[in-house]
């Protein structure tokens, strides 16, 4: 998997800065204030820093922005990068500044003159999150970023703060790698094997194969899978770091490794994006990895439904009626509304087996969600205000966009079928909401539940603050924080 850049924290020695051949990063406050090591760099460059810091270019920079002076005279560095960041900056602004360093990080690495900045660990976090590149299939020359050293006043204290961040960064990278993988490589079987490998981290991982799924009655999940030569898997990952016997929090992910639409086939244009239709399962996997790496004091179960949705002689037909594990029958009007069929059985299974204190499902569920909220916010649906508000608070603290959407009986009524208990699609109007209502039919009354439709946020066509174009890992940081807030408090 893609490994995060190596970051070390050392105590400040000015000599190291003058001779460093990579990028030297300095931090300047709003009025252009810099620390003693940076002032030494200024002297060695014959005042180049000061000229920049008193220029209109610096004045125009917003908190968290970065600028670069290339090939400065007087020092060995290939560039000096200047971050505008007050000492009072909040964590998210500090991460944003760090991300600018991560984005521009070259093979020769960087030396960050943190100058006792109180948010040094957050700067490092943003740097690490942004220094990601999915290089698995680019043969030839791929330059990996060089090492990063932070010169800080108190290396042990900063390194301790950075340890938990490093665990989450690895989780985010795991999610991004899974989501970026092409579907000929990341089949349900391959996905399951990557999750089984996490047993090394102390997770308990079980893989349910088709025979078992049949016995359990997961017919709506199996119906989606039946048109594919790649057999489905359901994977259960348990992290039991909390009190023995405490019911777990459950995380459930849609893992459609490729979504052609099935017999209700999708148009060709953009269909390749459906390699990311396992993004929900990717986030669940990344969170479980982070929890294991940081040895979270919480009980959490992650479960993913892994299937491929293909058209084939054996594929499910529009009009088929299938019986869910719950026992409800579903008329499959459109085989492209497959995510809800996968999740219906997995949601039911996790409640029957674990009686979770709450559950959060994640799915690239509907194009309608992208129409509604674009790429800035994930749609949040919930049957429980307290649980939902805790989630929204965590999302806000992590700077991951999340916006609550409605549920309701009038929407739910649109799912009425002529011949079965429900149909799997309604009209186009409110499509993300009616999809959520469909899922809610598989949530037991009394189980606090959040559904996250990440169709617009799991992968992007352009760079974002913390990720290059492609998979973002949206939700890993928020869910890790939610586990901290709810289970480890
Ligand atoms: N995986 C898609 C949703 C999707 C669309 C995700 C765009 C990411 C980007 C889902 O399985 C799907 O095909 N949904 C249909 C539902 C419709 C048939 C009711 C859709 O949104 O068109
Ligand atoms: Mn689909
Ligand atoms: Zn899909």
Coordinates of C-alpha atoms and ligand atoms in Angstrom, one line a residue:
X1 CA 0.0 0.0 0.0
X2 CA 1.0 3.6 -0.4
X3 CA 3.1 4.5 2.7
X4 CA 2.9 8.0 4.2
X5 CA 6.1 10.1 4.0
X6 CA 8.6 9.7 6.8
X7 CA 8.4 12.6 9.2
X8 CA 10.8 13.1 12.1
X9 CA 10.9 15.7 14.8
X10 CA 14.3 17.0 16.0
X11 CA 15.3 19.7 18.3
X12 CA 16.1 23.0 16.6
X13 CA 19.7 23.5 15.5
X14 CA 20.2 26.5 13.2
X15 CA 23.3 25.0 11.5
X16 CA 21.2 22.2 9.9
X17 CA 19.0 24.7 8.1
X18 CA 21.8 26.6 6.2
X19 CA 23.2 23.3 4.8
X20 CA 20.0 21.5 3.9
X21 CA 19.7 20.8 0.2
X22 CA 16.0 20.1 -0.1
X23 CA 13.2 22.6 0.6
X24 CA 13.4 24.7 3.7
X25 CA 10.0 25.7 5.1
X26 CA 9.6 28.7 7.3
X27 CA 6.5 29.9 9.1
X28 CA 5.5 33.6 9.1
X29 CA 2.8 35.2 11.2
X30 CA 0.3 37.8 10.0
X31 CA 2.7 40.7 10.3
X32 CA 5.5 38.8 8.8
X33 CA 7.0 37.8 12.1
X34 CA 9.5 34.9 11.9
X35 CA 11.5 33.0 14.5
X36 CA 15.3 33.0 15.2
X37 CA 16.3 30.2 12.8
X38 CA 14.3 31.8 10.0
X39 CA 16.0 35.1 10.7
X40 CA 19.3 33.4 10.2
X41 CA 18.1 32.1 6.8
X42 CA 17.1 35.7 6.1
X43 CA 20.6 36.9 6.9
X44 CA 22.3 34.2 4.8
X45 CA 20.0 35.0 1.8
X46 CA 20.9 38.7 2.2
X47 CA 17.4 39.7 3.3
X48 CA 15.5 37.8 0.6
X49 CA 12.9 36.6 3.2
X50 CA 12.4 40.0 4.6
X51 CA 11.8 41.5 1.1
X52 CA 9.2 38.9 0.5
X53 CA 7.6 39.3 3.9
X54 CA 7.2 43.1 3.4
X55 CA 5.9 42.7 -0.2
X56 CA 2.2 42.9 -1.4
X57 CA 2.5 39.3 -2.4
X58 CA 2.8 38.3 1.2
X59 CA 0.1 40.6 2.3
X60 CA -2.3 38.9 -0.1
X61 CA -1.7 35.5 1.4
X62 CA -4.5 34.1 3.6
X63 CA -3.8 32.1 6.7
X64 CA -2.6 28.7 5.7
X65 CA -1.4 29.8 2.3
X66 CA 2.1 29.1 1.0
X67 CA 4.6 30.7 -1.4
X68 CA 7.9 29.6 -2.7
X69 CA 11.3 31.3 -3.4
X70 CA 13.3 29.1 -5.7
X71 CA 17.0 28.6 -5.7
X72 CA 17.9 31.2 -3.1
X73 CA 21.4 32.5 -3.0
X74 CA 23.5 32.0 0.3
X75 CA 22.0 28.7 1.4
X76 CA 22.1 25.1 0.1
X77 CA 18.3 24.7 -0.2
X78 CA 16.6 24.3 -3.6
X79 CA 13.8 26.5 -2.4
X80 CA 12.4 28.3 0.6
X81 CA 8.7 27.7 1.2
X82 CA 6.9 30.3 3.3
X83 CA 3.8 29.4 5.2
X84 CA 1.6 32.1 6.4
X85 CA 0.4 30.9 9.8
X86 CA -0.2 32.7 13.1
X87 CA 0.8 31.2 16.3
X88 CA -2.9 31.3 17.3
X89 CA -3.9 29.4 14.1
X90 CA -6.5 26.7 14.6
X91 CA -5.8 23.0 13.9
X92 CA -7.5 23.0 10.5
X93 CA -5.6 26.1 9.2
X94 CA -2.3 24.6 10.4
X95 CA -3.2 21.3 8.5
X96 CA -3.9 23.4 5.4
X97 CA -0.5 25.1 5.6
X98 CA 1.1 21.7 6.0
X99 CA -0.8 20.4 3.0
X100 CA 0.8 23.0 0.9
X101 CA 4.2 21.5 1.8
X102 CA 2.9 18.0 1.2
X103 CA 1.6 19.0 -2.2
X104 CA 4.9 20.5 -3.4
X105 CA 7.2 17.9 -1.7
X106 CA 10.0 16.7 -4.0
X107 CA 12.5 13.8 -3.9
X108 CA 15.0 15.8 -1.8
X109 CA 12.5 16.3 1.1
X110 CA 11.9 19.2 3.4
X111 CA 13.1 20.8 6.5
X112 CA 10.4 22.5 8.4
X113 CA 11.5 25.3 10.8
X114 CA 8.6 25.0 13.1
X115 CA 10.1 27.6 15.5
X116 CA 8.1 26.4 18.5
X117 CA 4.8 26.7 16.6
X118 CA 2.1 25.3 18.9
X119 CA 0.4 23.5 16.0
X120 CA 3.6 21.8 14.6
X121 CA 1.9 18.3 14.9
X122 CA -1.1 19.5 12.9
X123 CA 1.2 21.0 10.2
X124 CA 2.8 17.6 10.0
X125 CA -0.6 15.9 9.7
X126 CA -1.7 18.1 6.8
X127 CA 1.6 17.5 5.1
X128 CA 1.3 13.7 5.4
X129 CA -2.3 13.6 4.2
X130 CA -1.5 15.6 1.1
X131 CA 1.7 13.8 0.2
X132 CA -0.2 11.0 -1.4
X133 CA 0.2 9.7 -5.0
X134 CA -1.3 6.5 -6.4
X135 CA 1.7 5.2 -8.3
X136 CA 1.0 1.4 -8.4
X137 CA 0.5 1.2 -12.2
X138 CA 2.8 3.9 -13.4
X139 CA 5.9 2.1 -14.7
X140 CA 9.1 4.0 -15.3
X141 CA 10.2 6.9 -13.3
X142 CA 8.1 7.6 -10.2
X143 CA 9.8 9.9 -7.7
X144 CA 8.7 9.3 -4.2
X145 CA 8.9 12.2 -1.8
X146 CA 12.0 12.5 0.3
X147 CA 12.0 12.6 4.1
X148 CA 10.7 15.4 6.1
X149 CA 12.3 16.8 9.3
X150 CA 10.6 19.2 11.6
X151 CA 12.8 21.3 13.8
X152 CA 10.8 21.8 17.0
X153 CA 11.4 23.1 20.5
X154 CA 10.1 19.9 22.2
X155 CA 10.5 16.9 19.8
X156 CA 9.2 14.2 22.2
X157 CA 5.9 16.1 22.9
X158 CA 5.3 16.8 19.2
X159 CA 6.1 13.2 18.1
X160 CA 3.7 11.9 20.7
X161 CA 0.9 14.0 19.2
X162 CA 1.9 12.9 15.8
X163 CA 1.6 9.2 16.5
X164 CA -2.2 9.1 16.5
X165 CA -2.3 11.3 13.4
X166 CA 0.0 8.8 11.7
X167 CA -2.4 6.0 12.4
X168 CA -5.3 7.9 10.8
X169 CA -3.1 8.9 7.8
X170 CA -2.4 5.2 7.2
X171 CA -6.1 4.5 7.4
X172 CA -6.8 7.3 4.9
X173 CA -4.2 6.0 2.5
X174 CA -5.6 2.5 2.7
X175 CA -9.0 3.9 1.8
X176 CA -7.6 5.9 -1.1
X177 CA -5.6 3.0 -2.4
X178 CA -8.6 0.7 -2.4
X179 CA -10.8 3.3 -4.0
X180 CA -8.3 4.1 -6.7
X181 CA -7.6 0.4 -7.6
X182 CA -9.0 -0.7 -10.9
X183 CA -11.8 -3.4 -10.8
X184 CA -9.8 -6.0 -12.7
X185 CA -7.4 -6.1 -9.7
X186 CA -9.7 -5.2 -6.8
X187 CA -12.3 -8.0 -7.2
X188 CA -14.4 -9.0 -4.1
X189 CA -12.0 -11.9 -3.5
X190 CA -8.9 -9.6 -3.7
X191 CA -10.6 -7.0 -1.5
X192 CA -11.4 -9.6 1.1
X193 CA -7.8 -10.8 1.1
X194 CA -6.5 -7.3 1.7
X195 CA -8.8 -7.1 4.7
X196 CA -7.7 -10.5 6.0
X197 CA -4.1 -9.2 6.0
X198 CA -5.2 -6.7 8.7
X199 CA -5.3 -9.6 11.2
X200 CA -1.6 -8.8 11.7
X201 CA -2.7 -5.5 13.3
X202 CA -4.9 -7.3 15.8
X203 CA -8.2 -7.1 14.0
X204 CA -10.4 -10.1 14.0
X205 CA -11.4 -10.6 10.3
X206 CA -14.0 -13.1 9.0
X207 CA -14.8 -13.7 5.4
X208 CA -18.3 -15.0 4.5
X209 CA -18.4 -16.9 1.2
X210 CA -21.4 -17.4 -1.1
X211 CA -22.5 -20.7 0.4
X212 CA -22.7 -19.1 3.9
X213 CA -24.4 -16.0 2.5
X214 CA -27.0 -18.3 0.9
X215 CA -27.6 -20.0 4.2
X216 CA -28.0 -16.7 5.9
X217 CA -30.6 -15.7 3.3
X218 CA -28.7 -12.7 2.0
X219 CA -30.6 -13.0 -1.3
X220 CA -30.7 -9.3 -2.2
X221 CA -26.9 -9.1 -2.0
X222 CA -26.5 -12.4 -3.9
X223 CA -28.9 -11.2 -6.6
X224 CA -26.6 -8.3 -7.4
X225 CA -23.6 -10.6 -7.6
X226 CA -25.2 -13.3 -9.7
X227 CA -24.3 -11.8 -13.0
X228 CA -20.6 -11.6 -12.3
X229 CA -17.8 -14.2 -12.8
X230 CA -16.3 -12.7 -9.6
X231 CA -18.1 -14.2 -6.6
X232 CA -19.2 -11.9 -3.7
X233 CA -17.8 -11.7 -0.2
X234 CA -19.0 -10.2 3.0
X235 CA -16.2 -9.3 5.4
X236 CA -16.6 -8.7 9.1
X237 CA -13.8 -6.9 10.9
X238 CA -13.9 -6.6 14.7
X239 CA -11.8 -4.3 16.8
X240 CA -12.3 -5.0 20.5
X241 CA -10.2 -2.5 22.3
X242 CA -13.0 -1.4 24.6
X243 CA -14.7 -3.0 27.7
X244 CA -15.5 -6.6 27.3
X245 CA -19.2 -7.2 26.6
X246 CA -19.9 -3.6 25.5
X247 CA -22.0 -3.6 22.4
X248 CA -20.0 -2.3 19.4
X249 CA -20.5 0.7 17.1
X250 CA -21.1 -0.7 13.6
X251 CA -19.7 0.7 10.4
X252 CA -21.2 -0.7 7.2
X253 CA -19.8 -0.2 3.7
X254 CA -21.1 -0.6 0.1
X255 CA -18.4 -2.4 -1.7
X256 CA -19.5 -2.7 -5.4
X257 CA -16.1 -3.3 -6.9
X258 CA -17.5 -2.3 -10.3
X259 CA -21.0 -1.1 -11.2
X260 CA -21.9 -1.5 -14.8
X261 CA -25.5 -1.0 -13.8
X262 CA -26.2 -4.7 -14.6
X263 CA -29.0 -5.4 -17.2
X264 CA -30.1 -1.8 -16.6
X265 CA -26.7 -0.9 -18.1
X266 CA -25.1 2.5 -17.6
X267 CA -24.1 4.7 -20.6
X268 CA -20.4 4.3 -21.6
X269 CA -19.3 7.8 -20.8
X270 CA -17.8 8.0 -17.4
X271 CA -18.5 4.3 -16.6
X272 CA -14.9 3.9 -15.6
X273 CA -15.6 6.0 -12.5
X274 CA -17.6 3.0 -11.2
X275 CA -14.3 1.4 -10.2
X276 CA -14.8 3.6 -7.1
X277 CA -18.2 2.2 -6.3
X278 CA -16.7 0.4 -3.4
X279 CA -15.8 3.7 -1.8
X280 CA -18.0 3.1 1.3
X281 CA -16.4 -0.2 2.0
X282 CA -13.0 1.5 1.5
X283 CA -13.8 4.1 4.2
X284 CA -14.9 1.4 6.6
X285 CA -11.7 -0.5 5.9
X286 CA -9.6 2.6 6.4
X287 CA -11.3 3.4 9.7
X288 CA -10.8 -0.1 11.0
X289 CA -7.1 0.1 10.1
X290 CA -6.7 3.4 11.9
X291 CA -8.4 2.1 15.0
X292 CA -6.2 -1.0 15.1
X293 CA -3.0 1.1 14.5
X294 CA -3.7 3.5 17.3
X295 CA -5.1 0.7 19.5
X296 CA -8.4 2.5 20.1
X297 CA -10.1 1.9 23.4
X298 CA -13.4 1.1 21.7
X299 CA -15.4 -1.8 20.4
X300 CA -16.1 -1.3 16.7
X301 CA -17.3 -3.8 14.0
X302 CA -16.7 -3.0 10.4
X303 CA -18.6 -4.9 7.8
X304 CA -18.5 -4.6 4.0
X305 CA -20.6 -6.2 1.2
X306 CA -18.3 -6.9 -1.7
X307 CA -20.0 -7.6 -5.1
X308 CA -19.6 -6.8 -8.8
X309 CA -22.6 -5.7 -10.7
X310 CA -22.4 -7.1 -14.2
X311 CA -24.8 -7.9 -17.1
X312 CA -24.7 -11.6 -18.0
X313 CA -26.9 -14.6 -18.9
X314 CA -27.2 -15.2 -15.2
X315 CA -27.7 -11.6 -14.2
X316 CA -30.7 -10.4 -12.2
X317 CA -33.5 -9.0 -14.5
X318 CA -35.6 -5.9 -14.1
X319 CA -38.8 -7.1 -12.6
X320 CA -37.3 -9.9 -10.6
X321 CA -38.6 -10.3 -7.0
X322 CA -36.0 -11.2 -4.3
X323 CA -36.5 -11.9 -0.6
X324 CA -34.1 -10.1 1.8
X325 CA -32.5 -11.7 4.8
X326 CA -35.0 -9.6 6.9
X327 CA -37.9 -11.4 5.0
X328 CA -39.2 -8.5 3.1
X329 CA -39.6 -8.9 -0.7
X330 CA -38.3 -6.5 -3.2
X331 CA -39.2 -5.9 -6.8
X332 CA -36.0 -5.0 -8.6
X333 CA -37.2 -2.4 -11.1
X334 CA -33.7 -1.2 -11.9
X335 CA -30.6 -3.4 -11.5
X336 CA -28.5 -0.2 -11.3
X337 CA -30.0 0.6 -7.9
X338 CA -27.9 -2.2 -6.6
X339 CA -26.1 -0.5 -3.6
X340 CA -29.3 -0.5 -1.5
X341 CA -29.8 -4.2 -2.3
X342 CA -26.3 -5.0 -1.0
X343 CA -26.7 -2.8 2.1
X344 CA -30.2 -4.1 3.0
X345 CA -28.9 -7.6 3.9
X346 CA -25.7 -6.4 5.5
X347 CA -27.5 -3.9 7.7
X348 CA -29.9 -6.6 8.8
X349 CA -27.1 -9.1 9.4
X350 CA -25.1 -6.7 11.6
X351 CA -28.1 -5.9 13.8
X352 CA -29.1 -9.5 14.2
X353 CA -25.5 -10.6 15.1
X354 CA -24.1 -7.7 17.1
X355 CA -27.0 -5.6 18.4
X356 CA -24.8 -2.5 17.9
X357 CA -25.2 0.7 20.0
X358 CA -25.4 2.6 16.7
X359 CA -24.6 2.1 13.1
X360 CA -23.2 4.2 10.3
X361 CA -23.3 3.1 6.7
X362 CA -21.3 4.6 3.9
X363 CA -22.2 4.2 0.2
X364 CA -21.6 5.8 -3.2
X365 CA -25.3 5.3 -3.4
X366 CA -26.9 7.8 -5.8
X367 CA -26.2 10.2 -8.6
X368 CA -29.0 12.3 -7.2
X369 CA -26.9 13.0 -4.1
X370 CA -24.3 14.6 -6.4
X371 CA -27.0 16.7 -8.1
X372 CA -28.2 17.8 -4.6
X373 CA -24.9 18.7 -2.8
X374 CA -22.2 18.6 -5.5
X375 CA -18.8 17.6 -4.2
X376 CA -18.5 19.7 -1.1
X377 CA -20.7 17.8 1.3
X378 CA -21.7 14.2 2.0
X379 CA -25.4 13.7 2.5
X380 CA -26.2 12.7 6.0
X381 CA -29.5 10.9 6.9
X382 CA -30.3 9.7 10.3
X383 CA -33.2 8.5 12.6
X384 CA -31.5 9.8 15.7
X385 CA -30.8 13.5 16.4
X386 CA -28.3 13.0 19.2
X387 CA -26.2 10.5 17.2
X388 CA -26.4 12.6 14.1
X389 CA -25.4 15.8 15.9
X390 CA -22.4 14.0 17.3
X391 CA -21.4 12.9 13.8
X392 CA -21.9 16.4 12.4
X393 CA -19.8 17.9 15.2
X394 CA -17.0 15.4 14.4
X395 CA -17.2 16.2 10.7
X396 CA -17.0 19.9 11.4
X397 CA -13.9 19.5 13.6
X398 CA -12.2 17.6 10.9
X399 CA -13.3 20.0 8.1
X400 CA -15.0 17.2 6.2
X401 CA -18.2 18.6 4.6
X402 CA -21.4 16.9 5.8
X403 CA -24.9 18.2 5.4
X404 CA -28.1 16.7 6.9
X405 CA -30.9 15.6 4.6
X406 CA -34.4 14.6 5.4
X407 CA -36.2 11.3 5.7
X408 CA -39.9 10.9 6.1
X409 CA -43.0 8.8 5.5
X410 CA -44.1 10.6 2.4
X411 CA -40.8 9.8 0.7
X412 CA -40.9 6.3 2.0
X413 CA -44.4 5.8 0.5
X414 CA -43.0 6.2 -3.0
X415 CA -41.3 2.8 -2.6
X416 CA -44.7 1.0 -2.8
X417 CA -44.7 -1.9 -5.2
X418 CA -47.6 -3.5 -7.0
X419 CA -46.5 -7.1 -6.5
X420 CA -43.9 -7.1 -3.6
X421 CA -43.3 -5.4 -0.2
X422 CA -41.3 -2.6 -1.9
X423 CA -39.6 -1.7 -5.2
X424 CA -35.9 -0.7 -5.3
X425 CA -36.4 2.6 -7.2
X426 CA -38.8 5.5 -7.3
X427 CA -38.9 8.4 -9.8
X428 CA -35.9 10.7 -10.2
X429 CA -37.2 13.3 -7.8
X430 CA -35.5 13.2 -4.3
X431 CA -33.6 10.1 -5.4
X432 CA -31.0 10.3 -2.7
X433 CA -33.7 10.6 -0.1
X434 CA -35.9 7.7 -1.3
X435 CA -32.7 5.6 -1.4
X436 CA -32.1 6.4 2.2
X437 CA -35.7 5.5 3.0
X438 CA -35.2 2.2 1.4
X439 CA -32.2 1.5 3.7
X440 CA -34.2 2.7 6.7
X441 CA -36.6 -0.2 6.1
X442 CA -33.8 -2.5 7.2
X443 CA -33.0 -0.5 10.3
X444 CA -34.7 -1.9 13.5
X445 CA -36.6 0.7 15.4
X446 CA -34.4 1.7 18.3
X447 CA -31.1 1.3 16.5
X448 CA -29.5 4.7 16.1
X449 CA -28.5 4.9 12.5
X450 CA -26.7 7.3 10.1
X451 CA -26.5 6.8 6.3
X452 CA -23.8 8.7 4.5
X453 CA -24.2 9.0 0.7
X454 CA -20.6 9.7 -0.4
X455 CA -21.3 9.6 -4.2
X456 CA -20.1 13.2 -4.5
X457 CA -17.2 13.1 -2.1
X458 CA -15.4 9.8 -2.2
X459 CA -13.5 10.7 -5.4
X460 CA -12.9 14.0 -7.1
X461 CA -11.9 15.1 -10.6
X462 CA -9.6 17.8 -9.2
X463 CA -7.2 18.3 -6.3
X464 CA -8.6 19.1 -2.9
X465 CA -6.8 20.6 0.1
X466 CA -5.7 17.2 1.5
X467 CA -5.7 14.9 -1.6
X468 CA -4.7 14.9 -5.2
X469 CA -7.4 14.2 -7.8
X470 CA -9.0 10.7 -7.3
X471 CA -10.0 9.1 -4.1
X472 CA -10.2 11.4 -1.1
X473 CA -10.7 9.1 1.9
X474 CA -13.6 11.3 2.9
X475 CA -14.9 10.2 6.3
X476 CA -12.0 8.3 7.8
X477 CA -10.9 11.2 9.9
X478 CA -14.5 12.1 11.0
X479 CA -15.4 8.5 11.9
X480 CA -12.1 8.0 13.8
X481 CA -13.0 11.2 15.8
X482 CA -16.6 10.0 16.3
X483 CA -15.2 6.8 17.8
X484 CA -13.0 8.9 20.1
X485 CA -15.9 11.1 21.1
X486 CA -18.5 8.4 21.6
X487 CA -16.6 5.4 22.8
X488 CA -13.3 6.6 24.3
X489 CA -14.5 9.7 26.2
Ligands
LIG1 N1 -23.1 3.7 -7.9 C1 -24.2 4.4 -8.4 C2 -24.3 5.9 -7.9 C3 -23.2 6.8 -8.3 C4 -23.4 7.7 -9.3 C5 -22.1 6.9 -7.5 C6 -22.4 8.6 -9.6 C7 -21.1 7.8 -7.8 C8 -21.3 8.7 -8.9 C9 -25.5 3.7 -8.0 O1 -25.4 2.3 -7.9 C10 -26.5 4.0 -9.1 O2 -26.3 3.5 -10.2 N2 -27.6 4.7 -8.7 C11 -28.6 5.0 -9.6 C12 -29.9 4.8 -8.9 C13 -31.1 4.9 -9.9 C14 -31.1 3.7 -10.8 C15 -32.3 4.9 -9.0 C16 -28.4 6.5 -10.0 O3 -28.0 7.3 -9.2 O4 -28.6 6.8 -11.2
LIG2 MN1 -25.7 1.3 -9.8
LIG3 ZN1 -23.5 1.6 -7.5

